[in-house]
Short mmCIF file of C-alpha atoms in Angstrom, two decimals:
data_model
loop_
_atom_site.label_atom_id
_atom_site.label_comp_id
_atom_site.label_asym_id
_atom_site.label_seq_id
_atom_site.Cartn_x
_atom_site.Cartn_y
_atom_site.Cartn_z
CA MET A 1 0.41 -0.02 0.08
CA ASN A 2 1.04 3.18 -0.71
CA PRO A 3 2.15 6.29 1.26
CA PRO A 4 -0.99 9.45 0.98
CA PHE A 5 2.04 11.25 -0.26
CA GLU A 6 3.06 9.14 -2.70
CA LYS A 7 -0.50 9.20 -4.17
CA ASN A 8 -0.96 12.44 -4.15
CA PHE A 9 2.40 13.10 -6.19
CA GLU A 10 1.30 13.28 -9.68
CA ASN A 11 -1.42 15.54 -8.24
CA ASP A 12 0.48 17.59 -6.76
CA LEU A 13 2.49 17.65 -10.06
CA ARG A 14 1.77 21.32 -12.79
CA LEU A 15 2.44 20.15 -15.97
CA LYS A 16 3.04 22.37 -18.47
CA THR A 17 5.11 22.36 -21.85
CA ASP A 18 4.01 25.04 -23.68
CA SER A 19 5.78 27.88 -22.76
CA TYR A 20 9.58 28.40 -21.28
CA GLU A 21 8.43 30.00 -18.62
CA GLY A 22 5.51 26.88 -18.53
CA MET A 23 8.13 24.08 -18.95
CA LEU A 24 10.98 26.05 -16.07
CA GLU A 25 8.03 26.11 -13.34
CA THR A 26 6.81 22.48 -13.89
CA ALA A 27 10.74 21.73 -13.29
CA LEU A 28 10.14 24.02 -10.15
CA SER A 29 7.05 22.14 -9.56
CA VAL A 30 9.03 18.95 -10.50
CA ARG A 31 12.22 19.91 -7.93
CA GLN A 32 9.82 20.96 -5.25
CA GLN A 33 8.07 17.09 -5.27
CA GLN A 34 11.63 15.30 -4.50
CA GLN A 35 12.51 17.37 -2.10
CA LEU A 36 9.52 16.90 0.69
CA LEU A 37 10.09 12.84 -0.82
CA GLY A 38 13.92 13.65 0.35
CA GLU A 39 12.76 15.40 3.66
CA ARG A 40 10.50 12.05 4.11
CA GLN A 41 12.99 9.68 3.92
CA ASN A 42 15.41 12.02 6.23
CA SER A 43 13.38 11.89 8.74
CA TRP A 44 11.99 8.42 8.46
CA LYS A 45 15.98 7.60 8.55
CA HIS A 46 16.44 9.72 11.91
CA ALA A 47 13.29 7.83 13.46
CA THR A 48 14.88 4.76 12.76
CA ASN A 49 18.56 6.20 14.56
CA GLU A 50 16.33 7.30 17.00
CA LEU A 51 14.81 3.71 17.67
CA GLU A 52 18.20 1.81 17.52
CA THR A 53 19.19 3.79 20.31
CA LEU A 54 16.09 4.08 22.56
CA HIS A 55 16.48 0.11 22.59
CA LYS A 56 19.79 0.56 23.70
CA MET A 57 18.82 2.54 26.75
CA GLU A 58 16.01 0.20 27.72
CA LYS A 59 18.31 -1.92 28.92
CA THR A 60 21.39 0.53 29.97
CA PRO A 61 20.11 3.47 30.44
CA TYR A 62 22.51 5.50 32.27
CA PHE A 63 25.34 4.24 33.92
CA ALA A 64 26.22 7.67 36.23
CA ARG A 65 24.32 10.24 38.24
CA ILE A 66 25.92 13.61 39.67
CA ASP A 67 24.51 15.81 41.68
CA PHE A 68 25.44 19.71 41.83
CA HIS A 69 24.57 23.15 43.38
CA GLU A 70 24.96 25.89 41.11
CA ALA A 71 25.19 29.62 42.88
CA GLY A 72 21.96 31.45 42.40
CA GLU A 73 19.63 28.31 42.50
CA PRO A 74 16.91 27.75 45.14
CA LYS A 75 18.20 24.05 45.48
CA THR A 76 20.60 21.04 44.60
CA GLU A 77 19.59 19.86 41.39
CA SER A 78 20.70 16.19 39.86
CA ILE A 79 20.93 14.43 36.26
CA TYR A 80 21.87 11.34 35.12
CA ILE A 81 24.17 10.82 32.18
CA GLY A 82 24.23 7.67 29.74
CA LEU A 83 25.09 7.25 26.20
CA ALA A 84 22.31 9.44 24.70
CA SER A 85 19.70 11.84 25.66
CA PHE A 86 16.64 11.27 26.96
CA SER A 87 13.40 13.76 27.86
CA ASP A 88 9.42 12.82 29.02
CA GLU A 89 9.22 16.53 27.64
CA PRO A 90 10.13 18.94 25.66
CA ASP A 91 13.77 20.96 27.62
CA ARG A 92 12.59 18.46 30.22
CA PHE A 93 16.06 15.98 29.96
CA LEU A 94 15.16 12.60 32.23
CA VAL A 95 18.80 11.56 31.15
CA TYR A 96 21.89 14.09 29.22
CA ASP A 97 24.28 12.23 26.78
CA TRP A 98 27.64 11.74 28.15
CA ARG A 99 28.36 14.51 25.32
CA ALA A 100 26.71 16.72 26.78
CA PRO A 101 28.69 20.36 28.38
CA ILE A 102 27.53 19.39 31.66
CA SER A 103 28.22 15.87 31.27
CA SER A 104 32.08 16.99 31.19
CA VAL A 105 31.69 17.40 35.29
CA TYR A 106 30.91 14.28 35.51
CA TYR A 107 34.33 12.99 34.00
CA ASP A 108 36.90 16.41 35.02
CA GLY A 109 36.88 16.32 38.72
CA GLY A 110 35.60 14.43 41.87
CA LEU A 111 33.44 17.16 44.42
CA GLY A 112 33.78 19.88 45.29
CA ASP A 113 33.59 23.00 42.82
CA VAL A 114 34.48 21.78 39.35
CA THR A 115 34.56 24.58 35.67
CA TYR A 116 33.19 22.94 32.79
CA LEU A 117 32.93 24.61 29.79
CA THR A 118 29.06 25.61 28.23
CA PRO A 119 28.21 27.06 24.84
CA ASP A 120 28.32 30.70 27.06
CA GLY A 121 31.82 30.34 28.50
CA GLU A 122 32.76 28.89 31.33
CA GLN A 123 30.84 27.86 34.49
CA THR A 124 31.36 26.63 37.69
CA VAL A 125 29.52 23.93 40.38
CA ASP A 126 29.71 22.57 43.25
CA VAL A 127 29.58 18.68 42.97
CA LYS A 128 28.02 17.67 45.73
CA LEU A 129 27.59 13.46 45.07
CA LYS A 130 29.59 11.56 42.47
CA ARG A 131 27.92 7.98 41.61
CA GLN A 132 28.18 5.45 39.52
CA PHE A 133 25.86 2.11 38.16
CA GLN A 134 26.47 -1.06 36.16
CA ILE A 135 23.22 -1.51 34.84
CA GLU A 136 22.45 -4.56 32.74
CA ASP A 137 19.72 -5.58 30.89
CA GLY A 138 17.68 -2.98 32.57
CA THR A 139 18.50 -4.03 36.54
CA ILE A 140 21.19 -2.03 38.43
CA LYS A 141 24.06 -4.12 39.21
CA THR A 142 26.21 -2.47 41.30
CA VAL A 143 25.33 0.84 42.70
CA PHE A 144 28.81 3.21 44.91
CA ASP A 145 29.58 6.68 45.48
CA THR A 146 33.26 8.32 44.74
CA GLU A 147 35.41 10.83 44.79
CA GLU A 148 37.05 10.45 41.72
CA ALA A 149 35.78 11.49 38.09
CA VAL A 150 36.07 7.34 37.45
CA GLY A 151 35.79 4.45 40.24
CA ASP A 152 38.47 1.66 40.06
CA GLN A 153 36.63 -0.99 40.46
CA MET A 154 34.17 0.55 37.77
CA LEU A 155 37.16 0.94 35.22
CA LEU A 156 39.07 -2.78 36.46
CA ASP A 157 35.86 -4.76 35.87
CA ALA A 158 35.43 -2.99 32.34
CA LEU A 159 39.04 -3.00 31.94
CA SER A 160 38.64 -7.13 33.20
CA GLU A 161 35.80 -8.52 30.86
CA GLN A 162 36.00 -10.66 27.96
CA SER A 163 38.54 -9.57 25.44
CA ASP A 164 36.44 -9.75 21.71
CA THR A 165 37.43 -8.99 18.21
CA LYS A 166 36.15 -6.14 18.17
CA MET A 167 36.65 -3.15 20.64
CA LYS A 168 33.86 -1.37 22.45
CA SER A 169 32.97 2.24 23.18
CA ILE A 170 33.46 1.97 27.03
CA VAL A 171 32.26 5.58 27.73
CA THR A 172 31.78 4.67 31.25
CA THR A 173 35.75 4.59 32.33
CA ILE A 174 37.02 8.05 30.09
CA GLN A 175 39.10 9.74 32.47
CA LYS A 176 40.08 13.07 32.94
CA GLU A 177 43.12 13.49 30.21
CA GLN A 178 40.85 11.93 27.63
CA ASN A 179 38.09 13.76 28.67
CA GLN A 180 40.42 16.46 27.49
CA ILE A 181 41.26 15.23 24.25
CA ILE A 182 38.13 14.18 23.46
CA ARG A 183 36.33 18.10 24.45
CA ASP A 184 39.28 19.77 22.62
CA THR A 185 37.46 22.62 20.52
CA LYS A 186 40.18 25.10 20.21
CA SER A 187 43.87 23.45 19.30
CA ASP A 188 43.68 23.44 15.24
CA LEU A 189 45.87 20.41 15.31
CA LEU A 190 45.47 17.78 17.90
CA PHE A 191 48.67 15.55 18.99
CA VAL A 192 47.79 12.52 20.85
CA GLN A 193 51.05 10.79 22.11
CA GLY A 194 51.31 8.29 24.63
CA ALA A 195 52.24 4.95 25.82
CA ALA A 196 50.91 1.68 24.03
CA GLY A 197 47.56 0.24 26.23
CA SER A 198 46.90 4.16 27.76
CA GLY A 199 43.76 4.91 25.79
CA LYS A 200 44.95 6.56 22.38
CA THR A 201 41.98 4.66 19.78
CA ALA A 202 39.68 5.04 22.98
CA ALA A 203 39.35 8.99 23.15
CA VAL A 204 40.85 9.36 19.43
CA LEU A 205 37.61 7.86 18.53
CA GLN A 206 35.23 9.65 21.09
CA ARG A 207 35.98 12.78 19.95
CA VAL A 208 34.93 12.11 16.05
CA ALA A 209 31.96 10.89 17.95
CA TYR A 210 31.39 14.32 19.76
CA LEU A 211 32.53 16.18 17.29
CA LEU A 212 29.43 15.03 15.24
CA TYR A 213 27.22 15.74 18.61
CA ARG A 214 28.75 19.24 18.88
CA TYR A 215 28.06 20.29 15.15
CA ARG A 216 25.75 18.40 14.46
CA GLY A 217 24.21 19.71 11.23
CA HIS A 218 27.51 20.92 10.36
CA LEU A 219 29.32 17.98 10.04
CA THR A 220 28.72 14.93 9.48
CA SER A 221 30.38 10.98 9.65
CA GLY A 222 31.22 10.80 5.88
CA GLN A 223 33.96 14.09 6.52
CA VAL A 224 35.56 12.44 8.76
CA VAL A 225 38.22 10.27 7.20
CA LEU A 226 40.35 7.95 9.89
CA PHE A 227 43.61 7.03 8.15
CA SER A 228 44.81 3.02 9.88
CA PRO A 229 47.75 1.05 9.80
CA ASN A 230 45.62 -2.01 8.27
CA GLN A 231 42.53 -3.53 7.40
CA LEU A 232 41.77 -5.89 10.45
CA PHE A 233 42.19 -2.63 12.28
CA ASN A 234 39.29 -1.35 10.42
CA ASP A 235 37.60 -3.77 11.29
CA TYR A 236 38.35 -3.45 15.22
CA ILE A 237 37.00 -0.35 15.78
CA ASP A 238 33.95 0.03 12.82
CA GLN A 239 31.62 -1.29 15.65
CA VAL A 240 32.25 2.20 18.19
CA LEU A 241 30.72 5.12 17.02
CA PRO A 242 27.59 2.89 16.09
CA GLU A 243 27.50 1.76 19.22
CA LEU A 244 27.70 5.72 20.59
CA GLY A 245 24.27 6.33 18.12
CA GLU A 246 26.73 7.18 15.02
CA GLN A 247 27.15 6.57 12.08
CA ASN A 248 30.34 4.85 10.36
CA MET A 249 33.37 7.42 9.89
CA VAL A 250 35.22 6.46 6.63
CA GLN A 251 37.57 3.94 7.53
CA MET A 252 41.03 3.45 5.47
CA THR A 253 44.83 3.42 5.13
CA TYR A 254 46.81 5.20 3.76
CA TYR A 255 48.33 3.31 1.42
CA GLN A 256 43.93 2.97 -0.40
CA TYR A 257 43.31 6.61 -0.02
CA ALA A 258 46.87 7.65 -1.99
CA GLY A 259 45.82 4.10 -4.24
CA ARG A 260 42.32 6.70 -5.80
CA ARG A 261 44.21 9.54 -5.45
CA LEU A 262 47.10 8.67 -7.39
CA PRO A 263 45.81 6.26 -9.62
CA LYS A 264 48.58 6.87 -12.23
CA MET A 265 51.33 6.87 -9.04
CA ALA A 266 53.19 3.99 -8.35
CA ILE A 267 52.49 3.83 -4.52
CA GLU A 268 55.42 2.51 -1.96
CA THR A 269 54.60 -1.07 -0.60
CA LEU A 270 55.57 -1.80 3.93
CA ALA A 271 57.59 -4.58 2.06
CA GLU A 272 59.06 -2.18 -0.54
CA ARG A 273 59.79 0.23 2.26
CA PHE A 274 61.62 -1.98 4.31
CA SER A 275 62.98 -3.49 1.14
CA GLU A 276 67.31 -3.06 1.55
CA ASP A 277 67.04 -3.30 -2.53
CA TYR A 278 64.94 -0.70 -3.13
CA GLY A 279 67.03 1.39 -0.17
CA GLU A 280 70.12 1.59 -2.57
CA ALA A 281 68.17 2.36 -5.79
CA GLU A 282 66.07 4.84 -4.42
CA LYS A 283 69.47 6.47 -2.75
CA ARG A 284 70.90 6.51 -6.09
CA ILE A 285 67.65 8.06 -7.93
CA ASP A 286 67.93 11.05 -5.50
CA ALA A 287 72.19 11.31 -6.04
CA LEU A 288 71.28 11.42 -9.81
CA LYS A 289 68.58 14.15 -9.55
CA GLY A 290 70.35 16.85 -7.73
CA SER A 291 73.23 16.35 -9.90
CA LEU A 292 74.97 18.67 -12.48
CA THR A 293 74.99 16.05 -15.17
CA PHE A 294 70.61 15.69 -14.07
CA PHE A 295 70.23 19.83 -14.99
CA ASP A 296 72.03 20.05 -17.69
CA ALA A 297 69.46 16.91 -19.25
CA VAL A 298 66.62 18.58 -17.87
CA SER A 299 67.97 22.54 -20.00
CA ALA A 300 68.44 20.88 -23.48
CA TYR A 301 65.06 18.87 -23.24
CA ALA A 302 63.56 21.96 -22.48
CA ASN A 303 65.30 23.84 -25.48
CA HIS A 304 64.74 21.30 -27.45
CA LEU A 305 60.52 21.80 -27.25
CA GLU A 306 60.99 24.93 -27.67
CA LYS A 307 61.15 23.71 -30.92
CA GLU A 308 59.83 20.55 -31.83
CA ASP A 309 58.30 17.67 -29.78
CA MET A 310 56.09 18.88 -27.38
CA ILE A 311 52.53 16.41 -26.95
CA PHE A 312 50.00 17.37 -26.06
CA LYS A 313 46.48 16.07 -24.76
CA ASN A 314 42.46 16.79 -26.19
CA ILE A 315 40.77 19.04 -23.59
CA ASN A 316 37.72 17.75 -22.66
CA PHE A 317 34.78 18.62 -22.29
CA ARG A 318 31.15 16.05 -21.47
CA GLY A 319 33.24 13.84 -23.19
CA LYS A 320 34.16 15.39 -26.11
CA PRO A 321 37.43 17.29 -27.08
CA PHE A 322 36.48 20.49 -26.05
CA PHE A 323 40.14 22.09 -27.36
CA THR A 324 42.54 19.70 -29.11
CA LYS A 325 45.88 18.21 -29.68
CA GLU A 326 46.47 19.54 -32.73
CA LYS A 327 44.80 22.77 -32.37
CA ILE A 328 46.93 23.40 -28.38
CA HIS A 329 49.86 22.53 -30.75
CA GLU A 330 49.82 24.41 -32.58
CA ILE A 331 49.33 27.83 -30.91
CA TYR A 332 52.21 26.19 -28.33
CA TYR A 333 54.82 26.82 -31.72
CA SER A 334 52.94 29.24 -33.65
CA PHE A 335 55.00 32.18 -30.90
CA ASN A 336 59.21 33.43 -32.19
CA GLU A 337 61.97 31.69 -31.05
CA HIS A 338 62.28 34.24 -28.09
CA TYR A 339 59.67 32.59 -26.26
CA ARG A 340 60.46 29.84 -23.48
CA LEU A 341 59.42 26.80 -22.33
CA GLY A 342 57.94 28.92 -19.52
CA ASN A 343 56.36 32.13 -21.97
CA ARG A 344 55.28 29.12 -24.61
CA LEU A 345 52.54 27.70 -22.08
CA ASP A 346 51.34 30.87 -20.67
CA GLY A 347 51.11 31.94 -23.82
CA THR A 348 48.98 29.13 -25.31
CA ARG A 349 46.87 28.84 -21.68
CA GLU A 350 46.19 32.55 -22.60
CA GLN A 351 45.24 31.41 -26.33
CA LEU A 352 42.97 29.18 -24.88
CA ILE A 353 40.92 31.35 -22.30
CA LYS A 354 40.27 33.96 -25.50
CA MET A 355 38.99 31.37 -27.27
CA LEU A 356 37.08 29.65 -24.39
CA ASN A 357 35.35 32.64 -23.68
CA ARG A 358 33.96 33.18 -26.86
CA ARG A 359 32.63 30.07 -26.90
CA ILE A 360 30.34 30.30 -23.98
CA SER A 361 27.77 32.18 -25.62
CA SER A 362 27.05 29.23 -28.40
CA GLU A 363 27.67 26.09 -25.69
CA MET A 364 24.90 28.73 -23.40
CA ARG A 365 22.59 27.22 -26.35
CA ALA A 366 23.12 24.07 -26.29
CA LYS A 367 20.68 21.70 -24.97
CA TRP A 368 22.19 20.11 -21.69
CA VAL A 369 21.94 23.95 -20.55
CA GLU A 370 18.49 24.03 -20.93
CA GLU A 371 17.60 21.12 -19.03
CA ALA A 372 19.99 21.66 -16.34
CA VAL A 373 17.94 25.27 -16.09
CA GLN A 374 14.93 23.29 -15.75
CA ASP A 375 15.87 20.91 -13.08
CA LEU A 376 17.26 24.15 -10.81
CA SER A 377 15.46 24.33 -7.41
CA ARG A 378 14.54 27.60 -5.97
CA GLU A 379 17.48 27.32 -3.20
CA GLU A 380 19.83 26.68 -6.09
CA MET A 381 18.88 29.72 -8.41
CA ASN A 382 19.07 32.11 -4.38
CA GLN A 383 22.73 30.16 -4.25
CA MET A 384 22.87 31.15 -7.86
CA LYS A 385 21.72 35.73 -7.67
CA GLY A 386 23.76 36.07 -3.60
CA ASP A 387 23.00 38.93 -2.31
CA ASP A 388 21.80 41.04 -5.72
CA PRO A 389 18.45 40.52 -6.40
CA HIS A 390 18.56 40.44 -9.71
CA GLU A 391 15.62 41.98 -11.51
CA PHE A 392 15.08 40.42 -14.97
CA GLU A 393 12.47 41.94 -17.53
CA ASP A 394 11.93 39.21 -19.04
CA GLY A 395 11.66 34.91 -19.00
CA ASP A 396 14.32 34.69 -21.44
CA LYS A 397 16.82 37.51 -19.77
CA GLU A 398 16.26 35.30 -16.22
CA PHE A 399 16.70 31.94 -17.76
CA GLN A 400 20.61 33.85 -19.44
CA PHE A 401 21.61 34.58 -16.12
CA TYR A 402 21.32 31.00 -15.57
CA ALA A 403 22.37 29.50 -18.66
CA ARG A 404 26.05 31.18 -18.42
CA LYS A 405 26.22 30.57 -14.21
CA ILE A 406 26.01 26.67 -15.14
CA VAL A 407 27.78 26.76 -18.11
CA MET A 408 30.89 28.80 -16.82
CA LYS A 409 30.74 26.58 -12.81
CA PRO A 410 32.34 22.86 -15.37
CA LEU A 411 34.57 25.20 -17.53
CA ARG A 412 36.18 27.33 -15.05
CA GLN A 413 38.87 23.91 -15.09
CA PHE A 414 39.86 25.39 -18.25
CA GLY A 415 41.55 28.63 -16.73
CA ARG A 416 44.72 26.47 -16.14
CA PRO A 417 44.55 23.85 -18.70
CA SER A 418 47.28 20.64 -17.93
CA PHE A 419 49.59 19.93 -20.91
CA ALA A 420 51.09 16.41 -21.17
CA ILE A 421 54.76 16.90 -22.02
CA VAL A 422 56.15 13.79 -23.47
CA SER A 423 59.86 12.54 -25.30
#
C-alpha cells in the first residue's frame, strides 16, 4: 500500500510545456516534490536511528548520576548521564548524553567546585555527589559513590571483561586526561601521544563522536576520514561509533587513500619500504636528481621542446574534445623563437582562455544547459543570485542568466589547461 504522499504525487505536479516559463514552472514543481520525498526519507532514517538508540537505553539507560549546586539557584540539582539524551517532554531531560557540556563534570573532577565549558562560557558548580551504576538488561547490578571522576572498581570491571575482536565504546571509564582530548575545540591540530594501552585510540574515536554531536548539522561522519595501519585495525574499531549512536566515518589505510587519489602513481608498499635493495636504488635516484648532469639534461630537453616534440592531450568537456591536441600544438608553436618553455605554456593558456570565452555564448544554447536550468531548485537559484536580487526583464533574460552560470561552472577547469609532455 502506497503512503498518501506517494498517492498524491501526480496530483501535486503542475505540467506545463507550452512555453519556456511553463517548462521552468514544471521543473520547479518536480524539484519541489523530490525535495519533499527526500525530507520524508531523512525523517524516516532519523526516526529509525532514534529507535535503535532507545532500544539500547532500555537495557542500559544511564551509568552515572551527579548532584550539584549552581550559584544563585535555590536547591541542588541531580542529573543522570547515559549513552544518549532522553526527555519525556521538551527541555526536560531525564538522561543527559555523555557528550553534553554538563556531563564533563562527571569526568573532569571530584567533589567540590568543578568548572566546565558551556556555549556561553565557563560555568562553575559545587558537586555534592558522584554516583556510578552498572546496569545490565535494565537491572542495576552495582551502585557506588566516589570522589573521583571514574571509580577504580568500575574501571577494573570494564578492563577485566572478556576480550573480543571488536573494540567496545566504554564511555563509562573515560579519564580526565582523555576527556580533555575528546572535548578540545580550541586546537587547530591535536596530537595525541601515549604508551601502548593508554587509551589513545578510544579517546580519538570518542572525540569523533563528540565532534559529530557538538557540530550536528554542520559536520557529518562522511566528512571524517580515519587513516589506520591496516584493514584488521579497521575491522577492530568499526563498531565503536555505531554503538555511540553515530554512523561510521570513512576508514582506510593511507596506501588505499593514495591509490585512489593518485591512481597513476606507483605507491611504495610496506615490503618495499623495508627492502634494503629498494633503499639503495632510491638513494642512487636522489643522487642523480641532485647532480649537475641531471640539470644539464633537463635544460637541454626544455630547449628541444621549444622547437619540436611537444605532445599535448585533448582537453575534453562532457566526453568530447573541447580543444583538440592539434589545435593546442598549433598555438604552442605559433610563437617566435624568443619564447622560452614557460612563456610558451603561459601564452598558450591565454589563447585558450580567449577561445573559451568566445565559445561560452554558443554553449549556453545547448540542450544540456536548457535541461540543467529546468532542474534548478529555488535554493540553487538563490545561491546563483547571491546578494544581488537580480530583477529580470523577461523569461529569456532570466534563462540567459542561469545558463551562463551553469556553463561557467564546469568551464572553470580550463583556467589552467593541463599539458602532457612526452619525450
